[in-house]
mmCIF file with all atom_site columns, C-alpha atoms in Angstrom:
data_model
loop_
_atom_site.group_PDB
_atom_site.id
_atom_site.type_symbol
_atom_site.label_atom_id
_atom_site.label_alt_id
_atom_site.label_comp_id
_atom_site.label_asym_id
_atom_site.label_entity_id
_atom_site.label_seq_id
_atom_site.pdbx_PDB_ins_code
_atom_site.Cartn_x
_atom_site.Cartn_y
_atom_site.Cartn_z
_atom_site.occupancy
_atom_site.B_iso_or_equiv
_atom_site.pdbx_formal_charge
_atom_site.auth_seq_id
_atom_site.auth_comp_id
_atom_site.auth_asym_id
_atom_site.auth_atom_id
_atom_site.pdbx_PDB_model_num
ATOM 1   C CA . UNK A 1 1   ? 130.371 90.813 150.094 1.00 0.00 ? 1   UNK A CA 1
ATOM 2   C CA . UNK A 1 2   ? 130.260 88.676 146.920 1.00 0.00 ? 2   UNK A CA 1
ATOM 3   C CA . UNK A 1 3   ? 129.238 90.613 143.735 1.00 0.00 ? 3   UNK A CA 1
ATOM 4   C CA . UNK A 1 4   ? 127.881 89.060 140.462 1.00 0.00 ? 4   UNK A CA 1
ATOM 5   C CA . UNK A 1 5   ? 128.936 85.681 139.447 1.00 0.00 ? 5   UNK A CA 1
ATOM 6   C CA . UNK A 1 6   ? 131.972 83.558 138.899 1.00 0.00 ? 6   UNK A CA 1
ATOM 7   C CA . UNK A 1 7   ? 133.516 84.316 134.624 1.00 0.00 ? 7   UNK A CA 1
ATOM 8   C CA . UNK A 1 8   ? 132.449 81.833 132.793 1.00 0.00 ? 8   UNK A CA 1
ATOM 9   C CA . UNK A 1 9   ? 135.766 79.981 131.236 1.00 0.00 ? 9   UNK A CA 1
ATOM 10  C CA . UNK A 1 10  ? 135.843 80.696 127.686 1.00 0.00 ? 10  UNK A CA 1
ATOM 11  C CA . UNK A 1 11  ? 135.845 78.049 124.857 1.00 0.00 ? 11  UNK A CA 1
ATOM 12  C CA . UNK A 1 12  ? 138.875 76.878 123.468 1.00 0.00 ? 12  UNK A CA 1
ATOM 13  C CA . UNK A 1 13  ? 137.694 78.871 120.362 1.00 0.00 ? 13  UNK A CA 1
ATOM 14  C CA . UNK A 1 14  ? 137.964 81.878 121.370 1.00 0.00 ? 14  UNK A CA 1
ATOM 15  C CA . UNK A 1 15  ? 140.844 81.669 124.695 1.00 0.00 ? 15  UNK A CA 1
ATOM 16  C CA . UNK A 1 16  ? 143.457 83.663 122.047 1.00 0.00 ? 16  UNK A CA 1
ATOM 17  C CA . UNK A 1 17  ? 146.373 83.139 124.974 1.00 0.00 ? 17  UNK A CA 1
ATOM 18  C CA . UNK A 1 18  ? 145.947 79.598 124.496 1.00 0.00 ? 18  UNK A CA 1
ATOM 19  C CA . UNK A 1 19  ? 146.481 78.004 121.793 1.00 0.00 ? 19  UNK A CA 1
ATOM 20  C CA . UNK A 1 20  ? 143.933 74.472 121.688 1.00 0.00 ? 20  UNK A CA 1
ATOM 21  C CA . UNK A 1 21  ? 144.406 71.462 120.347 1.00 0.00 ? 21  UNK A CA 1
ATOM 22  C CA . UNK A 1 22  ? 142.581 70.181 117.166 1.00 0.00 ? 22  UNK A CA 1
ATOM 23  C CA . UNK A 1 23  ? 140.304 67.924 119.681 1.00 0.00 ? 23  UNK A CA 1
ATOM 24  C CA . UNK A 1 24  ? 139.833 70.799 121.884 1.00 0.00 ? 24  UNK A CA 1
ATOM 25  C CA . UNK A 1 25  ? 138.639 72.508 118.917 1.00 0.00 ? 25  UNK A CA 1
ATOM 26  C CA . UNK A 1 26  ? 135.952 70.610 117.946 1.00 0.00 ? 26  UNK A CA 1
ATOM 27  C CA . UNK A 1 27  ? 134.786 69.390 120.988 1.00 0.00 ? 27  UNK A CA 1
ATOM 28  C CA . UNK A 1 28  ? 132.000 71.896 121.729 1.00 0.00 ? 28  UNK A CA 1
ATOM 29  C CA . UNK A 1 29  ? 130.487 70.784 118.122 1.00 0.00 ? 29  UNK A CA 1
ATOM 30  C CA . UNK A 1 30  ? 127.237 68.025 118.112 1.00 0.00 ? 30  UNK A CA 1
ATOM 31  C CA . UNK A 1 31  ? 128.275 64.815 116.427 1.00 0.00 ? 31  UNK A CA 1
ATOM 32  C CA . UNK A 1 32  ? 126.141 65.357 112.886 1.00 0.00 ? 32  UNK A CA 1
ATOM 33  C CA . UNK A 1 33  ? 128.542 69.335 112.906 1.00 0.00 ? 33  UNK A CA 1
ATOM 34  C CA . UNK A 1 34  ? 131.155 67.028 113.807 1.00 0.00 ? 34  UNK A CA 1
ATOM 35  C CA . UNK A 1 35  ? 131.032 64.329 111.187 1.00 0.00 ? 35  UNK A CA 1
ATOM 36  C CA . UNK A 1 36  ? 130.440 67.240 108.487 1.00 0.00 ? 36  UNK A CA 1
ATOM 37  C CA . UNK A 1 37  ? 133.919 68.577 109.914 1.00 0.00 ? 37  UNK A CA 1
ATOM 38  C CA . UNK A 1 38  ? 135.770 65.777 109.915 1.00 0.00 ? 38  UNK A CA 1
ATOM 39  C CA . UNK A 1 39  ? 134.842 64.670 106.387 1.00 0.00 ? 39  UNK A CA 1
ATOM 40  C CA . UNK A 1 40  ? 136.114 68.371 105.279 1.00 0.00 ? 40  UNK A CA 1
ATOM 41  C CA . UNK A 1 41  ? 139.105 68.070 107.005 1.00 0.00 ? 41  UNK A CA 1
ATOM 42  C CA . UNK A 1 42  ? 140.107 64.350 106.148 1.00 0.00 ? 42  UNK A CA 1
ATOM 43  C CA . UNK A 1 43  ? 139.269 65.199 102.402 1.00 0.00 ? 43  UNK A CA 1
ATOM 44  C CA . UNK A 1 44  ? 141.491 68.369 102.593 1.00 0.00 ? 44  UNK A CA 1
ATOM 45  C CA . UNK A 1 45  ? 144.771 66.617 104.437 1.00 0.00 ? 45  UNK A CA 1
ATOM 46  C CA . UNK A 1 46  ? 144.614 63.645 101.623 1.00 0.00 ? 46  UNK A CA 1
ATOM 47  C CA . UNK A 1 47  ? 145.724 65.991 98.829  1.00 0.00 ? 47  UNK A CA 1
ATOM 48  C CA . UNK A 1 48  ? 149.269 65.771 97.699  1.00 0.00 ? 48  UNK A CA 1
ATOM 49  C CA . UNK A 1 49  ? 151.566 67.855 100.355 1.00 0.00 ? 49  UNK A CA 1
ATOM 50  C CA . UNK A 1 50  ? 149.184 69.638 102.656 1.00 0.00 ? 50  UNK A CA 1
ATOM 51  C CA . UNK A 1 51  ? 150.245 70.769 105.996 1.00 0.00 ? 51  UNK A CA 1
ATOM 52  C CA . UNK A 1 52  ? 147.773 71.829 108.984 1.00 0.00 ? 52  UNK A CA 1
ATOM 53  C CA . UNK A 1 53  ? 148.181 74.103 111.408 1.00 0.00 ? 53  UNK A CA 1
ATOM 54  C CA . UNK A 1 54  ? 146.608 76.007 114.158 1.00 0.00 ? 54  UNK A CA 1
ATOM 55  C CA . UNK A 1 55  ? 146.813 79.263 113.792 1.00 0.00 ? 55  UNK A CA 1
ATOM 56  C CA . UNK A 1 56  ? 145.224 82.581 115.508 1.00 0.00 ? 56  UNK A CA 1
ATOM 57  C CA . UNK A 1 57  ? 143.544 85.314 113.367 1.00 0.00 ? 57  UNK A CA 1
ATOM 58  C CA . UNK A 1 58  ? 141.665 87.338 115.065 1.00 0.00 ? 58  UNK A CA 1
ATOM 59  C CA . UNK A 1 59  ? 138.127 88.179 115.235 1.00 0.00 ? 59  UNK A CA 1
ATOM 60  C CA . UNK A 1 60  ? 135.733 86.914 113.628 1.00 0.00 ? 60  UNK A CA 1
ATOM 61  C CA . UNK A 1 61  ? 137.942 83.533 112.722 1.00 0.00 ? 61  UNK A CA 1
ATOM 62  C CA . UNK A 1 62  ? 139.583 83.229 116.076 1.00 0.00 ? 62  UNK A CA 1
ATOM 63  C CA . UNK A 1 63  ? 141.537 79.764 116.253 1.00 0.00 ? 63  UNK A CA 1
ATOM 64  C CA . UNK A 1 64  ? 141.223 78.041 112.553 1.00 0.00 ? 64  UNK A CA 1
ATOM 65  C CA . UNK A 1 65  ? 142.705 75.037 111.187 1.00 0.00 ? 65  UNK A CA 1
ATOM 66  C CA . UNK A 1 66  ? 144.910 76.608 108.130 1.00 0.00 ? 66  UNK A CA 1
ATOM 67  C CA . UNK A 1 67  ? 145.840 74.396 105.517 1.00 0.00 ? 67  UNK A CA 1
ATOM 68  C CA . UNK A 1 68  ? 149.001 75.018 103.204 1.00 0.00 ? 68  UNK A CA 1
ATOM 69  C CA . UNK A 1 69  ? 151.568 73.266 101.246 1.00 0.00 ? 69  UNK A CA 1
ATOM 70  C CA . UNK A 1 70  ? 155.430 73.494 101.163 1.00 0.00 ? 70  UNK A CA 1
ATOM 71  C CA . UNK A 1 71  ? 156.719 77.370 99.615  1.00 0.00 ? 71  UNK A CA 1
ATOM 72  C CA . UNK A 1 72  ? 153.286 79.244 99.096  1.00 0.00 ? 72  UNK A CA 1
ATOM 73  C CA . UNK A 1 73  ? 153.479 82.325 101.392 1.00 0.00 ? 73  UNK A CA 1
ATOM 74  C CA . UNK A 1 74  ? 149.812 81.914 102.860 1.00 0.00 ? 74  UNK A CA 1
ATOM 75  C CA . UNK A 1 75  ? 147.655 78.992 103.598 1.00 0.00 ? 75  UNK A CA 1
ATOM 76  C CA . UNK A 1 76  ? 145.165 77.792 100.272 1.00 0.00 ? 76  UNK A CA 1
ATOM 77  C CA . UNK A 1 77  ? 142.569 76.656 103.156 1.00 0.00 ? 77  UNK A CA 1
ATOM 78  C CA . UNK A 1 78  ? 140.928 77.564 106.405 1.00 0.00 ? 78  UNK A CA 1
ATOM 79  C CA . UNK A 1 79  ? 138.342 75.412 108.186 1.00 0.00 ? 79  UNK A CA 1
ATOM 80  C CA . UNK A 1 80  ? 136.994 77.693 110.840 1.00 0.00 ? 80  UNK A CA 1
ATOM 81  C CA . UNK A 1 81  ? 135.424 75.641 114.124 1.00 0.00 ? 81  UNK A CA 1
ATOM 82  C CA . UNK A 1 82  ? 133.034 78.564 114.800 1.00 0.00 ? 82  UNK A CA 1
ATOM 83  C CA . UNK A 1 83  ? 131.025 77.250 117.648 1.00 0.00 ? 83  UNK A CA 1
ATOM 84  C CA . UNK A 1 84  ? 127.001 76.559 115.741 1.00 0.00 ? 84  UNK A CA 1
ATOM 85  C CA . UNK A 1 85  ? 128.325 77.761 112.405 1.00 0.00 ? 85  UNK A CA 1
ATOM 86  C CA . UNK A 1 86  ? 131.562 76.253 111.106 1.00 0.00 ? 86  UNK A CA 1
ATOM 87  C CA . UNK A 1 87  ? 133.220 77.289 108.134 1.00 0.00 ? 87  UNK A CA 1
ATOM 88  C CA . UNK A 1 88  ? 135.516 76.673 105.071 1.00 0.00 ? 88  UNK A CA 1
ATOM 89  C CA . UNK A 1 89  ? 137.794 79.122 103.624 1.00 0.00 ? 89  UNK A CA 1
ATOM 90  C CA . UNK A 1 90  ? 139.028 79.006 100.367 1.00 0.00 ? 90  UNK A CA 1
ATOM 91  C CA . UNK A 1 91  ? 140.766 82.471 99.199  1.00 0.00 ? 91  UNK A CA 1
ATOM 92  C CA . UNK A 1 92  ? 141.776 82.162 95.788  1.00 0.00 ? 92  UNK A CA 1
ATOM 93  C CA . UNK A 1 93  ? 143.423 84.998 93.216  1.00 0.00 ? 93  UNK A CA 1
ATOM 94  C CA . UNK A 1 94  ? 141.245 86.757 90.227  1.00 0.00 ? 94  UNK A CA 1
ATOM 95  C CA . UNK A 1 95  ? 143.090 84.422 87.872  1.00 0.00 ? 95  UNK A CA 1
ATOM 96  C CA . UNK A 1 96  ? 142.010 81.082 89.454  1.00 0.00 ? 96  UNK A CA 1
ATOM 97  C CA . UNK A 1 97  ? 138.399 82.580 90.149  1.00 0.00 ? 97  UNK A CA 1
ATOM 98  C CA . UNK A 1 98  ? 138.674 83.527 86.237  1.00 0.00 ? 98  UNK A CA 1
ATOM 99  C CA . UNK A 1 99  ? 139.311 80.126 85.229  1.00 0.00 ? 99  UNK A CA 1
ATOM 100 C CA . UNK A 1 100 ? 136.368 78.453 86.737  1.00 0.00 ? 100 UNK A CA 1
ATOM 101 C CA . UNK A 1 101 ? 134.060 76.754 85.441  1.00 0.00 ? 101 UNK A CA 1
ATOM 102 C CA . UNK A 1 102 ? 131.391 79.073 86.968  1.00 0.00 ? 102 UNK A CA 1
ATOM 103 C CA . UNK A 1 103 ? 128.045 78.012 85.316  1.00 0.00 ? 103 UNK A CA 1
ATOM 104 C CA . UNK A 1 104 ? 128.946 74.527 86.639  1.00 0.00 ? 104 UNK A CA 1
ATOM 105 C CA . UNK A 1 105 ? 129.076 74.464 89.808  1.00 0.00 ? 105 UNK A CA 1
ATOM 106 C CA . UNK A 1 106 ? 126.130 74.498 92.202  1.00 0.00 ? 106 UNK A CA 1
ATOM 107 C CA . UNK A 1 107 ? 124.273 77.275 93.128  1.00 0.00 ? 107 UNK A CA 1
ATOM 108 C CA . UNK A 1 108 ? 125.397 77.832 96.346  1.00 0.00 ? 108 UNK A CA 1
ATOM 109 C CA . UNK A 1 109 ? 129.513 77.808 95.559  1.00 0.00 ? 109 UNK A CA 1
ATOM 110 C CA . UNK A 1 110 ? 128.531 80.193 92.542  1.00 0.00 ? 110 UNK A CA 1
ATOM 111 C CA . UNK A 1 111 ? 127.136 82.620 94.937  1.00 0.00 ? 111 UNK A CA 1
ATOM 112 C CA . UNK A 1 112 ? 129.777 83.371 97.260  1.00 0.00 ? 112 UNK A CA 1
ATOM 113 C CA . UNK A 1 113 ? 132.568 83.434 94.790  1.00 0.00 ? 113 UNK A CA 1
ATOM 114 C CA . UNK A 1 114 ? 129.993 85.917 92.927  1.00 0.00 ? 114 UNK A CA 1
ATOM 115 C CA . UNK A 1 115 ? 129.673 88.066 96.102  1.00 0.00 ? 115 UNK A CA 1
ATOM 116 C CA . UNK A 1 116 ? 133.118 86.871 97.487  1.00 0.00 ? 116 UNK A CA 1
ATOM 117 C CA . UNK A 1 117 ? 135.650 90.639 98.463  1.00 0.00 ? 117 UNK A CA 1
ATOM 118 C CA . UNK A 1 118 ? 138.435 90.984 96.749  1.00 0.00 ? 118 UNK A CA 1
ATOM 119 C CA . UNK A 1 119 ? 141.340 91.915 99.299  1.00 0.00 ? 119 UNK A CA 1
ATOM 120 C CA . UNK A 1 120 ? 144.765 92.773 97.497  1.00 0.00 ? 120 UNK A CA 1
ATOM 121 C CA . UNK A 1 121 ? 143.799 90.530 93.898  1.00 0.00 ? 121 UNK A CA 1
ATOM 122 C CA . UNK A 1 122 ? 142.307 87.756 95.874  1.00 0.00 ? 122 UNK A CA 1
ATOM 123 C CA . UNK A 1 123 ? 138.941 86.587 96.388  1.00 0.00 ? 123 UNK A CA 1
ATOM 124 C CA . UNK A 1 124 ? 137.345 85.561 99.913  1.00 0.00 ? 124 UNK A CA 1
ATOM 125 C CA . UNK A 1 125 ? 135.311 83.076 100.028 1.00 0.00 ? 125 UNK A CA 1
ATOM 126 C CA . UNK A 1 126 ? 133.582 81.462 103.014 1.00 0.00 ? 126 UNK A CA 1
ATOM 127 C CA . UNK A 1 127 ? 130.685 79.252 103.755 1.00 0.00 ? 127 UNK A CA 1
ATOM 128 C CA . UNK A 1 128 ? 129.163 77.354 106.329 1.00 0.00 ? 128 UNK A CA 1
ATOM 129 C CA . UNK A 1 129 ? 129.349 73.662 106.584 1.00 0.00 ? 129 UNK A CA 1
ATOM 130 C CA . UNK A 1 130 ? 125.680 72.524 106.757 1.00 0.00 ? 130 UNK A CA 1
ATOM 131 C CA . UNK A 1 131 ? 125.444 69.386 104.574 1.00 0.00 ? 131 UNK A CA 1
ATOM 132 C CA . UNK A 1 132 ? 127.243 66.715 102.924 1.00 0.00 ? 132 UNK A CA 1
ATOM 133 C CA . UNK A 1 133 ? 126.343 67.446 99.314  1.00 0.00 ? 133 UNK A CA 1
ATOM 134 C CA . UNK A 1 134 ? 127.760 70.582 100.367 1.00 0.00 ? 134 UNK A CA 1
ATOM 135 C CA . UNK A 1 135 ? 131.018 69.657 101.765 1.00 0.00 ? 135 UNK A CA 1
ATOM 136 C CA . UNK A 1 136 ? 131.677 67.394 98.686  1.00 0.00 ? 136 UNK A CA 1
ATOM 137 C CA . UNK A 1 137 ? 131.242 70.390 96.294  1.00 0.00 ? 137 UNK A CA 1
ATOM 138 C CA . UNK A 1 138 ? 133.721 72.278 98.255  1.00 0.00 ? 138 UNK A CA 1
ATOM 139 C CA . UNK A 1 139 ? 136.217 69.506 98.734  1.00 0.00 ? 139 UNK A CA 1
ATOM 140 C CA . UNK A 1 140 ? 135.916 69.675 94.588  1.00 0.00 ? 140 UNK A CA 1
ATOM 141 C CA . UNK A 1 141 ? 136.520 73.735 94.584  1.00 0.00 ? 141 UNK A CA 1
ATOM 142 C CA . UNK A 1 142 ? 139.309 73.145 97.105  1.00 0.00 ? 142 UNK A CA 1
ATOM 143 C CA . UNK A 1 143 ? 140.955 70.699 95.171  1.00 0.00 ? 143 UNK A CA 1
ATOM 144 C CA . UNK A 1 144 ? 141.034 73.171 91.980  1.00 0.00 ? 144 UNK A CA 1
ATOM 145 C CA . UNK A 1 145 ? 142.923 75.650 94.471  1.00 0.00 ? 145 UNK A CA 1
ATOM 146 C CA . UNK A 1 146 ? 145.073 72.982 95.303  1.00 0.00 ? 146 UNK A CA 1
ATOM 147 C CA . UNK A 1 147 ? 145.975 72.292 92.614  1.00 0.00 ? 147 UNK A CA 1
ATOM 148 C CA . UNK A 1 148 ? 146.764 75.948 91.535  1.00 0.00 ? 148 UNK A CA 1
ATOM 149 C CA . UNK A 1 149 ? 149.058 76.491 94.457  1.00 0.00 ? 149 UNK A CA 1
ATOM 150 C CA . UNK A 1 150 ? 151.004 73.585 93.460  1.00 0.00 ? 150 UNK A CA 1
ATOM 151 C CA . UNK A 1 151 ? 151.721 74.322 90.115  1.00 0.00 ? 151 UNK A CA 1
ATOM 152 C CA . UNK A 1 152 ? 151.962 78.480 91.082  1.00 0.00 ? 152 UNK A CA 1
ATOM 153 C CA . UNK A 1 153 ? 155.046 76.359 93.942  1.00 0.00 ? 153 UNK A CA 1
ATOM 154 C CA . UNK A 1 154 ? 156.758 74.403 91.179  1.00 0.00 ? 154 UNK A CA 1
#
């Protein structure tokens, strides 16, 4: 007697004994998600001395594409390949958040670093890649952290 239906084989997203590859990754994503993700990415790995990984953290990031640089202790960037919703990452200390230029920057980065928890002195910041106005306005923020971990490395 057969009972209920075959398991359906999990994404590579969220299989956490497996690790994926970066295509495996984005694979499940439509090509406009896609391009949005790529451009994030490519902008990210073109400043000075970053390093990507793939690493597992758990619900509700699962497998995320961590970006870091040579002698911090924790990565300055995560671009999270949440199936219909991907995301960037950018956790950054109270002295880094303190030293931007808050009043200029758009509307929706000022939000979330606004409404952003604070976990042991740093901020966490998240938001969904929708648009590419909006990935270019967090490619600026992310170079600003970059930037900060470097010189914080020297």
């Amino acid at each position: 007697m057969r009972r209920g239906s075959p398991l359906k084989p999990r994404i590579s997203w969220q299989d956490r004994f497996q690790a994926p590859s970066v295509a495996e990754l984005l694979a499940p994503f439509a090509k406009p998600q896609l391009q949005l993700i790529e451009q994030a990415r490519q902008s990210l790995l073109q400043l000075d001395g970053v390093t990507e990984s793939i690493a597992w953290l758990g619900i509700p990031w699962r497998w995320t594409l961590a970006f870091g640089v040579e002698g911090a202790d924790r990565p300055w960037a995560y671009l999270v390949p949440q199936p219909g919703k991907p995301l960037l990452a950018i956790p950054m200390s109270g002295e880094t958040v303190a030293a931007l230029p808050i009043r200029r920057l758009s509307k929706f980065i000022r939000d979330v670093i606004v409404l952003s928890p604070k976990v042991a002195g740093v901020h966490w910041m998240q938001w969904e890649i929708a648009g590419r106005t909006q990935v270019e306005d967090l490619i600026g923020l992310a170079r600003r952290q970059h930037e900060s971990v470097l010189s914080a490395t020297v």
